[in-house]
Structure formats: C-alpha cells, structure tokens
XYZ file of N, CA, C and O in Angstrom:
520
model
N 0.846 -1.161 0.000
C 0.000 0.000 0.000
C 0.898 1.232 0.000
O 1.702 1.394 0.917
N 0.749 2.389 -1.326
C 0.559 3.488 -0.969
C 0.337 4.525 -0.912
O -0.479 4.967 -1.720
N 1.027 5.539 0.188
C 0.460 6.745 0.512
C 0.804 7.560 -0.136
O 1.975 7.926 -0.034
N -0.266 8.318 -1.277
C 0.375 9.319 -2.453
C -0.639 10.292 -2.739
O -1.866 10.298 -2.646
N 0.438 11.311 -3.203
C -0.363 12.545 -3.658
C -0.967 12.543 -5.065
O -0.234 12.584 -6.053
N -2.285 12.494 -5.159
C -2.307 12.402 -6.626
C -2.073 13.588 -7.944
O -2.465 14.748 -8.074
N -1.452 12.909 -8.598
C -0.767 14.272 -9.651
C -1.643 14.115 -10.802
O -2.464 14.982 -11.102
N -1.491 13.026 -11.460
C -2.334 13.189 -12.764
C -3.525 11.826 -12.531
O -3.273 10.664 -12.215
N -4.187 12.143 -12.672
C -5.043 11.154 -12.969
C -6.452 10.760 -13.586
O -7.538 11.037 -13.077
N -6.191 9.873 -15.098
C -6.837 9.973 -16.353
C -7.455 9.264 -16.844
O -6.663 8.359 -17.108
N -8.534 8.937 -17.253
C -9.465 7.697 -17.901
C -10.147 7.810 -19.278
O -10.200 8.786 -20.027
N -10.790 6.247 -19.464
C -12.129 6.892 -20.659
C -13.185 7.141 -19.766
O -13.106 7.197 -18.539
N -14.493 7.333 -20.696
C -15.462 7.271 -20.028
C -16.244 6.639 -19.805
O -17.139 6.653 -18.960
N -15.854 5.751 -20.877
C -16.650 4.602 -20.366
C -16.394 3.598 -18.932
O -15.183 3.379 -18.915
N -16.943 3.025 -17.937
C -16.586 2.267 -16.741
C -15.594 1.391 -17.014
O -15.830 0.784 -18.059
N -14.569 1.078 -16.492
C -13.771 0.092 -16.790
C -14.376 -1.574 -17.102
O -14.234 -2.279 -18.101
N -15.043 -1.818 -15.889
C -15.859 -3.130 -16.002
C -16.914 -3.017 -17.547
O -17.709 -3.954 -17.618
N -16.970 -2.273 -18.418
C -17.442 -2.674 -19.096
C -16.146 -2.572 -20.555
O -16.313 -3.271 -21.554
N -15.133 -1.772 -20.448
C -13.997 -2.501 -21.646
C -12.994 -3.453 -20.913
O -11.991 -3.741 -21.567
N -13.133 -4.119 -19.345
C -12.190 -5.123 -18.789
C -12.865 -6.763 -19.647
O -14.006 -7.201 -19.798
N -11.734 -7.184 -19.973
C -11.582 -8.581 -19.861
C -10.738 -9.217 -19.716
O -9.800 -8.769 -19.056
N -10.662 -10.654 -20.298
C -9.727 -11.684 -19.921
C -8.199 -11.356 -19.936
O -7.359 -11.639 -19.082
N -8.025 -10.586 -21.296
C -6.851 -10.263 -21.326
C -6.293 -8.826 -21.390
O -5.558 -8.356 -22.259
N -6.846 -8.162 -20.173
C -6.648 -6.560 -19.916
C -5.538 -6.522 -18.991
O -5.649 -6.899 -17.824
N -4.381 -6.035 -19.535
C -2.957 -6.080 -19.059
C -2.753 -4.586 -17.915
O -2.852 -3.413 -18.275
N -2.565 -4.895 -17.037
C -2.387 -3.798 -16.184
C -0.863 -3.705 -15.474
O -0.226 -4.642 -14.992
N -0.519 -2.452 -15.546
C 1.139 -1.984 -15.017
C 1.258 -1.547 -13.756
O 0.333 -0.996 -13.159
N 2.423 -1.766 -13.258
C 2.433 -0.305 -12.253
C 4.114 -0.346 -12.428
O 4.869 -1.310 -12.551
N 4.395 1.186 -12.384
C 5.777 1.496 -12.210
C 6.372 2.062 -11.300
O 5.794 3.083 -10.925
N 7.462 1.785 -10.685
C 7.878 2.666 -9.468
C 8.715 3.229 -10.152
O 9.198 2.752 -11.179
N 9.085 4.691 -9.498
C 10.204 5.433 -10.433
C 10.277 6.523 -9.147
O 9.449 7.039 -8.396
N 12.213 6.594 -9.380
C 12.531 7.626 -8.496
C 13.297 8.759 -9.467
O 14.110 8.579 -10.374
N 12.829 9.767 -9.028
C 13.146 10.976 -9.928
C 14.504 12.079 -9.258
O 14.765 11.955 -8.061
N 15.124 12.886 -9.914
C 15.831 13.851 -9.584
C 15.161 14.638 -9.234
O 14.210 14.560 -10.012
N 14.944 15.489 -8.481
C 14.064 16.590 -7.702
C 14.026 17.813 -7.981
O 13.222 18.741 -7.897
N 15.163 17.614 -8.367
C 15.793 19.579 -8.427
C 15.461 19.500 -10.159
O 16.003 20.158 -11.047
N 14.542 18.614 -10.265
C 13.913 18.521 -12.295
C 12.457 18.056 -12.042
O 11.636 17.674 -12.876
N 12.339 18.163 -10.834
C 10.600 17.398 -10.712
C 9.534 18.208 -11.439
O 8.532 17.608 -11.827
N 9.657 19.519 -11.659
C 8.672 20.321 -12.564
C 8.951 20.093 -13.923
O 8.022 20.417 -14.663
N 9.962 19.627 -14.483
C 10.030 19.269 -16.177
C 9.517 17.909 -16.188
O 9.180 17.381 -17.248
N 9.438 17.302 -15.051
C 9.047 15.375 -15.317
C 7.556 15.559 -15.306
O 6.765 15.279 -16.207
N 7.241 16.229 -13.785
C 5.852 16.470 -13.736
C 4.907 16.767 -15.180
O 3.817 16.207 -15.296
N 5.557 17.925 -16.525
C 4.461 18.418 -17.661
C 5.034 17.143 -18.697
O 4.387 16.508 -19.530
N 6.167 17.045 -18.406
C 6.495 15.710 -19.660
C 5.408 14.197 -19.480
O 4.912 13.555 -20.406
N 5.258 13.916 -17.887
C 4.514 12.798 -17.489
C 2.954 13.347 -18.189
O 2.306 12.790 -19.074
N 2.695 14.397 -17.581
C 0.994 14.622 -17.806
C 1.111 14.912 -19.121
O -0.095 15.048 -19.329
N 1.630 15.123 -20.217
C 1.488 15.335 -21.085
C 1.472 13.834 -22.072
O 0.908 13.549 -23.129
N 1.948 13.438 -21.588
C 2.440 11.849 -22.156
C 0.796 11.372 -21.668
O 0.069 11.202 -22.647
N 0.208 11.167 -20.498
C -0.195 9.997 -20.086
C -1.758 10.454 -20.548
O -2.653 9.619 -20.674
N -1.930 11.712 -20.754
C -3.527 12.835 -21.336
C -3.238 11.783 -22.901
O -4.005 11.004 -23.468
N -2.067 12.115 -23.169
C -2.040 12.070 -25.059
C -2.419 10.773 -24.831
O -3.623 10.713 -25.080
N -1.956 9.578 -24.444
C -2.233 8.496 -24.341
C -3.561 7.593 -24.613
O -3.781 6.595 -25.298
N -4.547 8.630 -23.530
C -5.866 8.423 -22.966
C -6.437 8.756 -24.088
O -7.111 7.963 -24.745
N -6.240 9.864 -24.389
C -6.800 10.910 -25.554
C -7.280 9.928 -26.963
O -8.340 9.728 -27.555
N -5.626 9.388 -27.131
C -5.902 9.184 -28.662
C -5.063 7.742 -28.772
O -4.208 7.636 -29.651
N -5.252 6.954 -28.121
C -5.147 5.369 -28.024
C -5.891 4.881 -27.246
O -5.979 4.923 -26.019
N -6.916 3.989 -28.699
C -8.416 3.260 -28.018
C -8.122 2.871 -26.912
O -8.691 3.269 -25.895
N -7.004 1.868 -26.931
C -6.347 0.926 -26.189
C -5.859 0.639 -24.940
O -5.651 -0.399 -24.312
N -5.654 2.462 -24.621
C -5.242 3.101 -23.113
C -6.331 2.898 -22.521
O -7.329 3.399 -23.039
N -6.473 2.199 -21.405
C -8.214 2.743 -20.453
C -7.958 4.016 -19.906
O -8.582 5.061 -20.090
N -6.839 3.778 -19.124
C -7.068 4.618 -17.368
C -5.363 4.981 -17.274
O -4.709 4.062 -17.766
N -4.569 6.043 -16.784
C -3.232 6.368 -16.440
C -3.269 7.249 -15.204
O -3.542 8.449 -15.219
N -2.998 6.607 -14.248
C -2.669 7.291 -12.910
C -1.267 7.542 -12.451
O -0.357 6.716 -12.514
N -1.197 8.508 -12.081
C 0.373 9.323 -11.479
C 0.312 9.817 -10.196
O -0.210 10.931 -10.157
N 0.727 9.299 -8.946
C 0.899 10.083 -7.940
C 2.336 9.964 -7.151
O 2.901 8.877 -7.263
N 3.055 11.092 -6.273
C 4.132 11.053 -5.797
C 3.859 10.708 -4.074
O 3.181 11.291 -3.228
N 4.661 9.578 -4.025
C 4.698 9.116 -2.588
C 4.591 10.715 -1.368
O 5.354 11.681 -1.413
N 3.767 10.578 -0.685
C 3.319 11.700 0.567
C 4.944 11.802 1.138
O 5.662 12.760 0.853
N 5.365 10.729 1.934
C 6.641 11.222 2.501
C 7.979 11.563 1.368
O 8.824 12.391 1.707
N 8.052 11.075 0.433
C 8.918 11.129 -0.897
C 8.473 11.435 -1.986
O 7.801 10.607 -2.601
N 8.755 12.854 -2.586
C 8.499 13.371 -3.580
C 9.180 12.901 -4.852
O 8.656 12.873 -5.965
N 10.491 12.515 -4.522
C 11.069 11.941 -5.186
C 10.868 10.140 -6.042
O 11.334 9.677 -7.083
N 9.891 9.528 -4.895
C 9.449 8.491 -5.693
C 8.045 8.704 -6.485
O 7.378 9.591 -5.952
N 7.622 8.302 -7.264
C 6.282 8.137 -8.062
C 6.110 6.642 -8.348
O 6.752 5.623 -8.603
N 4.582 7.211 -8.114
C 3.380 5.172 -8.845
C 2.842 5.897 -9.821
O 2.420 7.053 -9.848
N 2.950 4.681 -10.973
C 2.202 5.031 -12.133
C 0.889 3.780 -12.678
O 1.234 3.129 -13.664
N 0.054 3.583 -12.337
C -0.766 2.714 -12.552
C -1.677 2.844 -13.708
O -2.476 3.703 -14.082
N -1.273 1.671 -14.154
C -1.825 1.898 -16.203
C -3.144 0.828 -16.605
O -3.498 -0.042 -15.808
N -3.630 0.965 -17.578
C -4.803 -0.359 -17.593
C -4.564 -0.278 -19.681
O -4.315 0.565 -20.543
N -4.738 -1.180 -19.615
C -4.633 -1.231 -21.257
C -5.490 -2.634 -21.646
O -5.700 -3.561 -20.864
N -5.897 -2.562 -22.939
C -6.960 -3.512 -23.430
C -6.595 -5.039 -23.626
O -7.434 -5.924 -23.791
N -5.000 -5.253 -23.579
C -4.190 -6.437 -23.595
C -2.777 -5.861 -23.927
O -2.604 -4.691 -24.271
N -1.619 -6.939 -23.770
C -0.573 -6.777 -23.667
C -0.116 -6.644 -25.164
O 1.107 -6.684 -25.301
N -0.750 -6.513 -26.157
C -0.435 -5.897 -27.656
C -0.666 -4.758 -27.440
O 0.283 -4.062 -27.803
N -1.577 -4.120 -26.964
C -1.908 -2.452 -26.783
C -0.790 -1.991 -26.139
O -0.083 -1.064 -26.533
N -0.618 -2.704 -25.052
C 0.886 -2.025 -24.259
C 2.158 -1.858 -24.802
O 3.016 -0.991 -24.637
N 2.112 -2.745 -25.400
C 3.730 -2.893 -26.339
C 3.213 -2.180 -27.384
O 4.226 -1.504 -27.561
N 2.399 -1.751 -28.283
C 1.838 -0.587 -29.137
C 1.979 0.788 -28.188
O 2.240 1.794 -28.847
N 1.880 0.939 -27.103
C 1.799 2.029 -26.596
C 3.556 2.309 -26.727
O 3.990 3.335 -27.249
N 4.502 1.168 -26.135
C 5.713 1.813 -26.119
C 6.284 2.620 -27.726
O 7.223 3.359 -28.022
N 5.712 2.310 -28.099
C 5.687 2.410 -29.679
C 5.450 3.734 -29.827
O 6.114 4.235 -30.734
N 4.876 4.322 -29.364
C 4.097 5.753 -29.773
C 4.645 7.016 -29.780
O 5.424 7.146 -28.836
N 4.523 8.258 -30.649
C 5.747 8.865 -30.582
C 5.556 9.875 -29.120
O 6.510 10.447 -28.593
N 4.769 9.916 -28.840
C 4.422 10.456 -26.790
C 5.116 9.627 -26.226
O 6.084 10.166 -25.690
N 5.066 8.244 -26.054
C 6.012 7.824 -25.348
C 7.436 7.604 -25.349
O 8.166 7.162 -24.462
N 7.697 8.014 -26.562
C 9.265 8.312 -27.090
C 9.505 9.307 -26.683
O 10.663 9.540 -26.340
N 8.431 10.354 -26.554
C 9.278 11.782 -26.150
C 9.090 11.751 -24.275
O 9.933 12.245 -23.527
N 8.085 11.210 -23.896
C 8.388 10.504 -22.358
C 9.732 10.072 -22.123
O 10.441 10.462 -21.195
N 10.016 9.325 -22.924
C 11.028 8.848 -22.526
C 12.353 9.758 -22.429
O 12.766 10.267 -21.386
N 12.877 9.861 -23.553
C 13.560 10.759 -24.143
C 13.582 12.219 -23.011
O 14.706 12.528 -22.613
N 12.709 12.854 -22.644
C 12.842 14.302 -22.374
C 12.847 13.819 -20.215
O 12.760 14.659 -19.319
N 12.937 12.736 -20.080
C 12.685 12.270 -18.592
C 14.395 11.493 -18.154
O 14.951 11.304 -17.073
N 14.825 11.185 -19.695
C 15.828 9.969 -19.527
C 17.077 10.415 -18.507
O 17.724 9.553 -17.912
N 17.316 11.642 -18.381
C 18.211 12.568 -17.370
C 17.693 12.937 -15.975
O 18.316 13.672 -15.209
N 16.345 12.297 -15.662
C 15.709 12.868 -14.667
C 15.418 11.754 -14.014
O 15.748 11.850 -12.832
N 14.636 10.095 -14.460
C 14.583 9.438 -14.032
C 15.840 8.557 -13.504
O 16.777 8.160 -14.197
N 15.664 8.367 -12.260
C 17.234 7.864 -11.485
C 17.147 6.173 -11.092
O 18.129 5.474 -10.839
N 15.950 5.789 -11.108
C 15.551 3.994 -11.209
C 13.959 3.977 -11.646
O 13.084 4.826 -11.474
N 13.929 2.824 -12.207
C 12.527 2.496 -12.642
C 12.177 1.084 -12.293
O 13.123 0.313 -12.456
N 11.453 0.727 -12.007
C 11.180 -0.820 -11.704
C 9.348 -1.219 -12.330
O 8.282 -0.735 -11.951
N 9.583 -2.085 -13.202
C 8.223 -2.101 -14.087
C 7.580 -3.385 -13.431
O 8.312 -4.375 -13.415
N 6.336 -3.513 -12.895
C 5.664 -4.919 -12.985
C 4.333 -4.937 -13.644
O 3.621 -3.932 -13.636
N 4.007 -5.944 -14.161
C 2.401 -6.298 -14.572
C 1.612 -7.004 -13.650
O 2.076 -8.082 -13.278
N 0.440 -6.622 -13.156
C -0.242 -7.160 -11.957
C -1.237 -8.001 -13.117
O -1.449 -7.952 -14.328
N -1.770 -8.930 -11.722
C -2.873 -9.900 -12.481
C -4.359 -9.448 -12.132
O -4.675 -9.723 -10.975
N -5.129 -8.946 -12.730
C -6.087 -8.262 -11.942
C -7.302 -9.590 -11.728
O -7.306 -10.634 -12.381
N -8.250 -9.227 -10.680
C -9.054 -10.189 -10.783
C -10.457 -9.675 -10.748
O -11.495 -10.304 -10.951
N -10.308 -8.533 -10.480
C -11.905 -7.296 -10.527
C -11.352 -5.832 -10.899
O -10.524 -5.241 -10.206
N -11.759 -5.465 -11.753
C -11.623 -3.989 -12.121
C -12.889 -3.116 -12.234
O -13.527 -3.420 -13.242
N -13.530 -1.983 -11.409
C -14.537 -1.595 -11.551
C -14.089 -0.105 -11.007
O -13.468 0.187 -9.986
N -14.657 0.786 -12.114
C -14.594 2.122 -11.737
C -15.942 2.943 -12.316
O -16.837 2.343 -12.912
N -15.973 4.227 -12.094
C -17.026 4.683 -13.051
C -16.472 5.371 -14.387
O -17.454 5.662 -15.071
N -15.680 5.620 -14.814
C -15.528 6.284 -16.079
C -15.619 7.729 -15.982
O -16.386 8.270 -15.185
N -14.747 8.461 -16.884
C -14.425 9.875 -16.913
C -13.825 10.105 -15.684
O -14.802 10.345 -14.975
N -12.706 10.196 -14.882
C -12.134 10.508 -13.834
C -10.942 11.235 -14.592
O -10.156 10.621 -15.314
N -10.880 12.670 -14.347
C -9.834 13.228 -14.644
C -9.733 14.288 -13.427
O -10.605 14.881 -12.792
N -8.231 14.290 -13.350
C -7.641 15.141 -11.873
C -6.690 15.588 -12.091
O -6.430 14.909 -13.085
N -5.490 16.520 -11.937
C -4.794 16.902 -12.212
C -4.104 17.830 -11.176
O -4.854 18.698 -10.729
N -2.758 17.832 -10.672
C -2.576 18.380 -9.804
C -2.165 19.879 -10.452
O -2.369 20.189 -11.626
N -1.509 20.787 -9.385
C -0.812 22.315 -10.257
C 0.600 21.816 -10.024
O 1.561 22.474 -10.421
C-alpha cells in the first residue's frame, strides 16, 4: 500500500468493467526521480499519459501520484486492453518523447504487470494536480 499525492489522474469514459476482460494487461511502475527537475518530469509525465488516454483506443485509465513522505518516488498505474496495446503504446511517438525528455531525470525504474481479478470504476475521472 501506498500513501500518495495524486498528480495526474486519467481515464475513458466509459466504466472500466465494461472494456475489462480476460486479457486486460495492467502496469504499475515505481520510479525515483531527480528533484531539483521534478517540474520538467511532472508536464512531460501529464502530457504523455492525457495524449495516451486521448488518442489510443487501447489506453483505459493512467494514474500518477508522488509518494506523501517522498516526492522523489512516483506510482504510475496503467490499464490497457491487452498486452499488444501495451507494447503498441511503447511504440508511440508520446512515449518516445516521455522517454527521451525524462531519460536525465529518471534515477531507477522498476516495471511490474499485476494480475487483476476485478476492475470496476465509473468512467471519466480526470484530476490533475498544479
């Protein structure tokens, strides 16, 4: 479990439980950032993870928040339609420039895929921190 501030956080609108199925691949990333660059990661992340939502069917949902006691770590929790969409997503030229414009800022990353066994939200959740 944790305790985080939420920074970006993005969906469709439609409910998840109704585009979840068998093979809906879900992420989470831990990532520790340079600090004294946390405002260039912060518009590069939200900008990446909006475009995502925006304009790949495939994206459901992209959440971003920075650990409460550590600003320096971030969770990124992703939902995608299957693990072809995801590997299509690394593909994309937003996530090239994610990458690319963060690659001096991010200081470790650690990627896992969870197994989900219920996914239910309502759809349209957008938040955004300043």
């Amino acid at each position: 479990m944790f305790e985080l501030d939420p920074e970006l956080l993005t969906e469709k609108k439609a409910p998840i439980q109704e585009l979840y199925n068998a093979q809906t691949s879900v992420r989470l990333a831990k990532i520790k950032i340079d600090t004294t660059n946390a405002g260039i990661f912060k518009n590069v992340v939200f900008e990446e993870m909006k475009t995502a939502v925006e304009v790949e069917s495939s994206v459901f949902l992209m959440y971003a928040g920075s650990l409460n006691d550590d600003p320096s770590k971030w969770i990124f929790f992703e939902i995608y339609q299957d693990n072809k969409a995801y590997l299509k997503h690394l593909e994309t030229d937003h996530f090239k420039k994610y990458i690319s414009g963060t690659k001096n800022i991010v200081l470790e990353k650690q990627l896992y895929e969870l197994k989900p066994n219920t996914l239910a939200n309502k759809g349209g959740l957008f938040y955004q921190s300043k």
